[in-house]
PDB file of C-alpha atoms and ligand atoms in Angstrom:
ATOM      1  CA  UNK A  15      -0.104  -0.104  -0.133  1.00  0.00           C
ATOM      2  CA  UNK A  16       1.133   3.482  -0.694  1.00  0.00           C
ATOM      3  CA  UNK A  17       2.080   6.222   1.725  1.00  0.00           C
ATOM      4  CA  UNK A  18      -1.282   8.403   1.728  1.00  0.00           C
ATOM      5  CA  UNK A  19       0.862  11.627   1.623  1.00  0.00           C
ATOM      6  CA  UNK A  20       2.907  10.511  -1.176  1.00  0.00           C
ATOM      7  CA  UNK A  21      -0.142   9.153  -3.132  1.00  0.00           C
ATOM      8  CA  UNK A  22      -1.834  12.522  -2.718  1.00  0.00           C
ATOM      9  CA  UNK A  23       1.269  14.545  -3.741  1.00  0.00           C
ATOM     10  CA  UNK A  24       1.809  12.224  -6.740  1.00  0.00           C
ATOM     11  CA  UNK A  25      -1.721  12.585  -7.877  1.00  0.00           C
ATOM     12  CA  UNK A  26      -1.444  16.436  -7.636  1.00  0.00           C
ATOM     13  CA  UNK A  27       1.648  16.277  -9.717  1.00  0.00           C
ATOM     14  CA  UNK A  28      -0.200  14.187 -12.496  1.00  0.00           C
ATOM     15  CA  UNK A  29      -2.521  17.238 -12.748  1.00  0.00           C
ATOM     16  CA  UNK A  30       0.368  19.632 -12.868  1.00  0.00           C
ATOM     17  CA  UNK A  31       2.064  17.553 -15.723  1.00  0.00           C
ATOM     18  CA  UNK A  32      -1.156  17.315 -17.687  1.00  0.00           C
ATOM     19  CA  UNK A  33      -1.670  21.214 -17.264  1.00  0.00           C
ATOM     20  CA  UNK A  34       1.887  21.649 -18.507  1.00  0.00           C
ATOM     21  CA  UNK A  35       0.934  19.402 -21.524  1.00  0.00           C
ATOM     22  CA  UNK A  36      -2.360  21.745 -21.870  1.00  0.00           C
ATOM     23  CA  UNK A  37      -0.060  24.764 -21.785  1.00  0.00           C
ATOM     24  CA  UNK A  38       2.202  23.693 -24.606  1.00  0.00           C
ATOM     25  CA  UNK A  39      -0.759  22.553 -26.797  1.00  0.00           C
ATOM     26  CA  UNK A  40      -2.126  26.115 -26.421  1.00  0.00           C
ATOM     27  CA  UNK A  41       1.236  27.554 -27.262  1.00  0.00           C
ATOM     28  CA  UNK A  42       1.645  25.218 -30.153  1.00  0.00           C
ATOM     29  CA  UNK A  43      -1.895  26.097 -31.552  1.00  0.00           C
ATOM     30  CA  UNK A  44      -1.013  29.861 -31.213  1.00  0.00           C
ATOM     31  CA  UNK A  45       2.324  29.613 -33.086  1.00  0.00           C
ATOM     32  CA  UNK A  46       0.687  27.566 -35.930  1.00  0.00           C
ATOM     33  CA  UNK A  47      -2.203  30.036 -36.273  1.00  0.00           C
ATOM     34  CA  UNK A  48       0.402  32.966 -36.413  1.00  0.00           C
ATOM     35  CA  UNK A  49       2.617  31.206 -39.088  1.00  0.00           C
ATOM     36  CA  UNK A  50       5.186  29.709 -37.283  1.00  0.00           C
ATOM     37  CA  UNK A  51       5.374  25.865 -37.788  1.00  0.00           C
ATOM     38  CA  UNK A  52       8.749  25.160 -36.346  1.00  0.00           C
ATOM     39  CA  UNK A  53       7.760  26.931 -32.717  1.00  0.00           C
ATOM     40  CA  UNK A  54       4.386  25.077 -33.277  1.00  0.00           C
ATOM     41  CA  UNK A  55       6.382  21.831 -33.739  1.00  0.00           C
ATOM     42  CA  UNK A  56       8.690  22.338 -30.740  1.00  0.00           C
ATOM     43  CA  UNK A  57       5.556  22.910 -28.561  1.00  0.00           C
ATOM     44  CA  UNK A  58       3.900  20.066 -29.698  1.00  0.00           C
ATOM     45  CA  UNK A  59       6.664  17.845 -28.790  1.00  0.00           C
ATOM     46  CA  UNK A  60       6.726  19.600 -25.448  1.00  0.00           C
ATOM     47  CA  UNK A  61       3.166  18.655 -25.233  1.00  0.00           C
ATOM     48  CA  UNK A  62       3.575  14.991 -25.795  1.00  0.00           C
ATOM     49  CA  UNK A  63       6.563  14.847 -23.474  1.00  0.00           C
ATOM     50  CA  UNK A  64       4.313  16.284 -20.469  1.00  0.00           C
ATOM     51  CA  UNK A  65       1.901  13.541 -21.204  1.00  0.00           C
ATOM     52  CA  UNK A  66       4.648  11.035 -20.801  1.00  0.00           C
ATOM     53  CA  UNK A  67       5.692  12.610 -17.609  1.00  0.00           C
ATOM     54  CA  UNK A  68       2.134  12.359 -16.292  1.00  0.00           C
ATOM     55  CA  UNK A  69       1.872   8.711 -17.413  1.00  0.00           C
ATOM     56  CA  UNK A  70       5.255   7.951 -15.606  1.00  0.00           C
ATOM     57  CA  UNK A  71       3.716   9.345 -12.658  1.00  0.00           C
ATOM     58  CA  UNK A  72       0.556   7.357 -13.042  1.00  0.00           C
ATOM     59  CA  UNK A  73       2.112   4.081 -13.662  1.00  0.00           C
ATOM     60  CA  UNK A  74       4.257   4.451 -10.596  1.00  0.00           C
ATOM     61  CA  UNK A  75       1.003   4.790  -8.467  1.00  0.00           C
ATOM     62  CA  UNK A  76      -0.354   1.469 -10.298  1.00  0.00           C
ATOM     63  CA  UNK A  77       3.107  -0.105  -9.732  1.00  0.00           C
ATOM     64  CA  UNK A  78       2.870   0.653  -5.693  1.00  0.00           C
ATOM     65  CA  UNK A  79      -0.682  -0.696  -5.480  1.00  0.00           C
ATOM     66  CA  UNK A  80      -1.922   2.887  -5.037  1.00  0.00           C
ATOM     67  CA  UNK A  81      -5.094   4.788  -6.260  1.00  0.00           C
ATOM     68  CA  UNK A  82      -4.785   7.305  -9.284  1.00  0.00           C
ATOM     69  CA  UNK A  83      -7.083  10.270  -8.852  1.00  0.00           C
ATOM     70  CA  UNK A  84      -7.547  12.389 -11.998  1.00  0.00           C
ATOM     71  CA  UNK A  85      -8.454  15.931 -11.136  1.00  0.00           C
ATOM     72  CA  UNK A  86      -9.922  18.656 -13.391  1.00  0.00           C
ATOM     73  CA  UNK A  87      -7.305  20.438 -15.787  1.00  0.00           C
ATOM     74  CA  UNK A  88      -7.412  24.179 -15.248  1.00  0.00           C
ATOM     75  CA  UNK A  89      -8.061  26.513 -18.448  1.00  0.00           C
ATOM     76  CA  UNK A  90      -4.755  27.911 -19.999  1.00  0.00           C
ATOM     77  CA  UNK A  91      -3.859  31.288 -21.841  1.00  0.00           C
ATOM     78  CA  UNK A  92      -4.745  31.026 -25.575  1.00  0.00           C
ATOM     79  CA  UNK A  93      -2.401  33.719 -27.042  1.00  0.00           C
ATOM     80  CA  UNK A  94       0.904  35.176 -26.724  1.00  0.00           C
ATOM     81  CA  UNK A  95       2.104  38.531 -27.809  1.00  0.00           C
ATOM     82  CA  UNK A  96       5.565  37.012 -29.308  1.00  0.00           C
ATOM     83  CA  UNK A  97       7.630  33.968 -29.342  1.00  0.00           C
ATOM     84  CA  UNK A  98       9.987  35.571 -26.613  1.00  0.00           C
ATOM     85  CA  UNK A  99       6.933  36.033 -24.344  1.00  0.00           C
ATOM     86  CA  UNK A 100       5.833  32.429 -24.805  1.00  0.00           C
ATOM     87  CA  UNK A 101       9.449  31.078 -23.900  1.00  0.00           C
ATOM     88  CA  UNK A 102       9.435  33.369 -21.006  1.00  0.00           C
ATOM     89  CA  UNK A 103       6.292  31.762 -19.754  1.00  0.00           C
ATOM     90  CA  UNK A 104       7.811  28.606 -20.609  1.00  0.00           C
ATOM     91  CA  UNK A 105      10.640  29.014 -18.289  1.00  0.00           C
ATOM     92  CA  UNK A 106       8.548  30.578 -15.567  1.00  0.00           C
ATOM     93  CA  UNK A 107       6.258  27.580 -15.583  1.00  0.00           C
ATOM     94  CA  UNK A 108       9.069  24.996 -15.513  1.00  0.00           C
ATOM     95  CA  UNK A 109      10.791  26.719 -12.466  1.00  0.00           C
ATOM     96  CA  UNK A 110       7.426  26.220 -10.785  1.00  0.00           C
ATOM     97  CA  UNK A 111       7.353  22.507 -11.738  1.00  0.00           C
ATOM     98  CA  UNK A 112      10.945  22.149 -10.690  1.00  0.00           C
ATOM     99  CA  UNK A 113       9.674  23.636  -7.117  1.00  0.00           C
ATOM    100  CA  UNK A 114       6.791  20.879  -7.095  1.00  0.00           C
ATOM    101  CA  UNK A 115       9.201  18.032  -7.835  1.00  0.00           C
ATOM    102  CA  UNK A 116      11.542  19.330  -5.303  1.00  0.00           C
ATOM    103  CA  UNK A 117       8.648  19.456  -2.640  1.00  0.00           C
ATOM    104  CA  UNK A 118       7.690  16.048  -3.788  1.00  0.00           C
ATOM    105  CA  UNK A 119      11.165  14.605  -2.893  1.00  0.00           C
ATOM    106  CA  UNK A 120      11.097  16.670   0.497  1.00  0.00           C
ATOM    107  CA  UNK A 121       8.193  14.717   1.253  1.00  0.00           C
ATOM    108  CA  UNK A 122       9.288  11.377   0.036  1.00  0.00           C
ATOM    109  CA  UNK A 123      12.325  12.158   2.415  1.00  0.00           C
ATOM    110  CA  UNK A 124      10.208  12.969   5.462  1.00  0.00           C
ATOM    111  CA  UNK A 125       8.190   9.946   4.886  1.00  0.00           C
ATOM    112  CA  UNK A 126      11.073   7.935   4.574  1.00  0.00           C
ATOM    113  CA  UNK A 127      10.095   6.607   1.267  1.00  0.00           C
ATOM    114  CA  UNK A 128      13.339   5.535  -0.561  1.00  0.00           C
ATOM    115  CA  UNK A 129      11.819   3.998  -3.592  1.00  0.00           C
ATOM    116  CA  UNK A 130       9.796   7.317  -4.316  1.00  0.00           C
ATOM    117  CA  UNK A 131      13.085   9.140  -3.549  1.00  0.00           C
ATOM    118  CA  UNK A 132      14.921   7.046  -6.320  1.00  0.00           C
ATOM    119  CA  UNK A 133      11.989   7.432  -8.805  1.00  0.00           C
ATOM    120  CA  UNK A 134      11.960  11.080  -8.435  1.00  0.00           C
ATOM    121  CA  UNK A 135      15.672  11.422  -9.410  1.00  0.00           C
ATOM    122  CA  UNK A 136      14.630  11.162 -12.978  1.00  0.00           C
ATOM    123  CA  UNK A 137      12.336  13.961 -12.749  1.00  0.00           C
ATOM    124  CA  UNK A 138      14.974  16.188 -10.930  1.00  0.00           C
ATOM    125  CA  UNK A 139      17.362  15.601 -13.801  1.00  0.00           C
ATOM    126  CA  UNK A 140      14.678  16.236 -16.338  1.00  0.00           C
ATOM    127  CA  UNK A 141      13.894  19.766 -14.963  1.00  0.00           C
ATOM    128  CA  UNK A 142      17.272  20.778 -15.446  1.00  0.00           C
ATOM    129  CA  UNK A 143      17.193  20.002 -19.022  1.00  0.00           C
ATOM    130  CA  UNK A 144      13.562  21.810 -19.269  1.00  0.00           C
ATOM    131  CA  UNK A 145      15.001  24.942 -17.841  1.00  0.00           C
ATOM    132  CA  UNK A 146      17.894  24.969 -20.004  1.00  0.00           C
ATOM    133  CA  UNK A 147      16.054  24.323 -23.109  1.00  0.00           C
ATOM    134  CA  UNK A 148      13.667  27.253 -22.513  1.00  0.00           C
ATOM    135  CA  UNK A 149      16.722  29.445 -21.269  1.00  0.00           C
ATOM    136  CA  UNK A 150      18.467  28.627 -24.495  1.00  0.00           C
ATOM    137  CA  UNK A 151      15.458  29.816 -26.557  1.00  0.00           C
ATOM    138  CA  UNK A 152      15.109  32.896 -24.496  1.00  0.00           C
ATOM    139  CA  UNK A 153      18.657  33.825 -25.230  1.00  0.00           C
ATOM    140  CA  UNK A 154      18.324  33.112 -28.893  1.00  0.00           C
ATOM    141  CA  UNK A 155      14.975  35.053 -29.208  1.00  0.00           C
ATOM    142  CA  UNK A 156      16.505  37.958 -27.083  1.00  0.00           C
ATOM    143  CA  UNK A 157      19.511  38.065 -29.745  1.00  0.00           C
ATOM    144  CA  UNK A 158      17.181  37.941 -32.706  1.00  0.00           C
ATOM    145  CA  UNK A 159      15.131  40.869 -31.361  1.00  0.00           C
ATOM    146  CA  UNK A 160      12.703  41.940 -34.164  1.00  0.00           C
ATOM    147  CA  UNK A 161      14.979  40.537 -37.114  1.00  0.00           C
ATOM    148  CA  UNK A 162      12.380  38.874 -39.323  1.00  0.00           C
ATOM    149  CA  UNK A 163      15.139  36.543 -41.043  1.00  0.00           C
ATOM    150  CA  UNK A 164      16.567  35.415 -37.740  1.00  0.00           C
ATOM    151  CA  UNK A 165      13.039  34.458 -36.531  1.00  0.00           C
ATOM    152  CA  UNK A 166      12.606  32.763 -39.758  1.00  0.00           C
ATOM    153  CA  UNK A 167      15.731  30.874 -39.507  1.00  0.00           C
ATOM    154  CA  UNK A 168      15.270  29.770 -36.034  1.00  0.00           C
ATOM    155  CA  UNK A 169      11.831  28.571 -36.656  1.00  0.00           C
ATOM    156  CA  UNK A 170      13.103  26.377 -39.557  1.00  0.00           C
ATOM    157  CA  UNK A 171      15.603  25.123 -36.862  1.00  0.00           C
ATOM    158  CA  UNK A 172      12.733  24.019 -34.312  1.00  0.00           C
ATOM    159  CA  UNK A 173      10.824  22.404 -37.130  1.00  0.00           C
ATOM    160  CA  UNK A 174      13.501  19.639 -36.836  1.00  0.00           C
ATOM    161  CA  UNK A 175      12.798  18.707 -33.191  1.00  0.00           C
ATOM    162  CA  UNK A 176      11.458  15.124 -33.039  1.00  0.00           C
ATOM    163  CA  UNK A 177       9.399  13.449 -30.464  1.00  0.00           C
ATOM    164  CA  UNK A 178      11.082  10.443 -28.765  1.00  0.00           C
ATOM    165  CA  UNK A 179       8.622   8.631 -26.653  1.00  0.00           C
ATOM    166  CA  UNK A 180       9.597   7.838 -23.066  1.00  0.00           C
ATOM    167  CA  UNK A 181       9.145   4.339 -21.533  1.00  0.00           C
ATOM    168  CA  UNK A 182       6.672   5.104 -18.826  1.00  0.00           C
ATOM    169  CA  UNK A 183       6.240   1.644 -17.376  1.00  0.00           C
ATOM    170  CA  UNK A 184       8.705  -0.498 -15.868  1.00  0.00           C
ATOM    171  CA  UNK A 185       9.582  -3.945 -16.907  1.00  0.00           C
ATOM    172  CA  UNK A 186       7.609  -5.675 -14.119  1.00  0.00           C
ATOM    173  CA  UNK A 187       4.670  -3.680 -14.576  1.00  0.00           C
ATOM    174  CA  UNK A 188       4.494  -4.735 -18.168  1.00  0.00           C
ATOM    175  CA  UNK A 189       4.196  -8.462 -17.215  1.00  0.00           C
TER     176      UNK A 189
HETATM  177 FE1  OFO B 212       7.081  17.706 -16.801  1.00  0.00          FE
HETATM  178  O1  OFO B 212       8.309  18.982 -17.343  1.00  0.00           O
HETATM  179 FE2  OFO B 212       7.766  20.504 -17.910  1.00  0.00          FE
HETATM  180  O2  OFO B 212       6.564  20.927 -17.083  1.00  0.00           O
END
């Protein structure tokens, strides 16, 4: 049986990951509507990765014989003033998610739940990457400023990002 505090915190995190997916899907749609297929693709990959993050948590609860509780997903913003604004919001959001993951780790430590501490390590590393990716794009967009050609070239580069599905179940859970 899963520790109730950990179970509640992970269920809340599933909701946060799905909200992240919603946020990036909305950004993708906004970029697509404004004629930036590359930025839209980058955000679409992000959308799929966030769903994987949620599924990894969900499968962990199942693996530990816990109870999954799916809560309503809040509404998200539908339009951004510029690509730079969207990526600033992305970084701000990822900073919040890093705080949530750190807090989860803290709870797992207080509850002496060593398996969950070990499981959360993947997310701790992932957040370093998430923040770095957003920061790199903020830097590039700041450098480009209002140079249309620069924006066009960056959009082309981001069109190449490919979604790589994450293995979200353990080998034992799949048996
Ligand atoms: Fe799930 O990493 Fe972004 O939010």
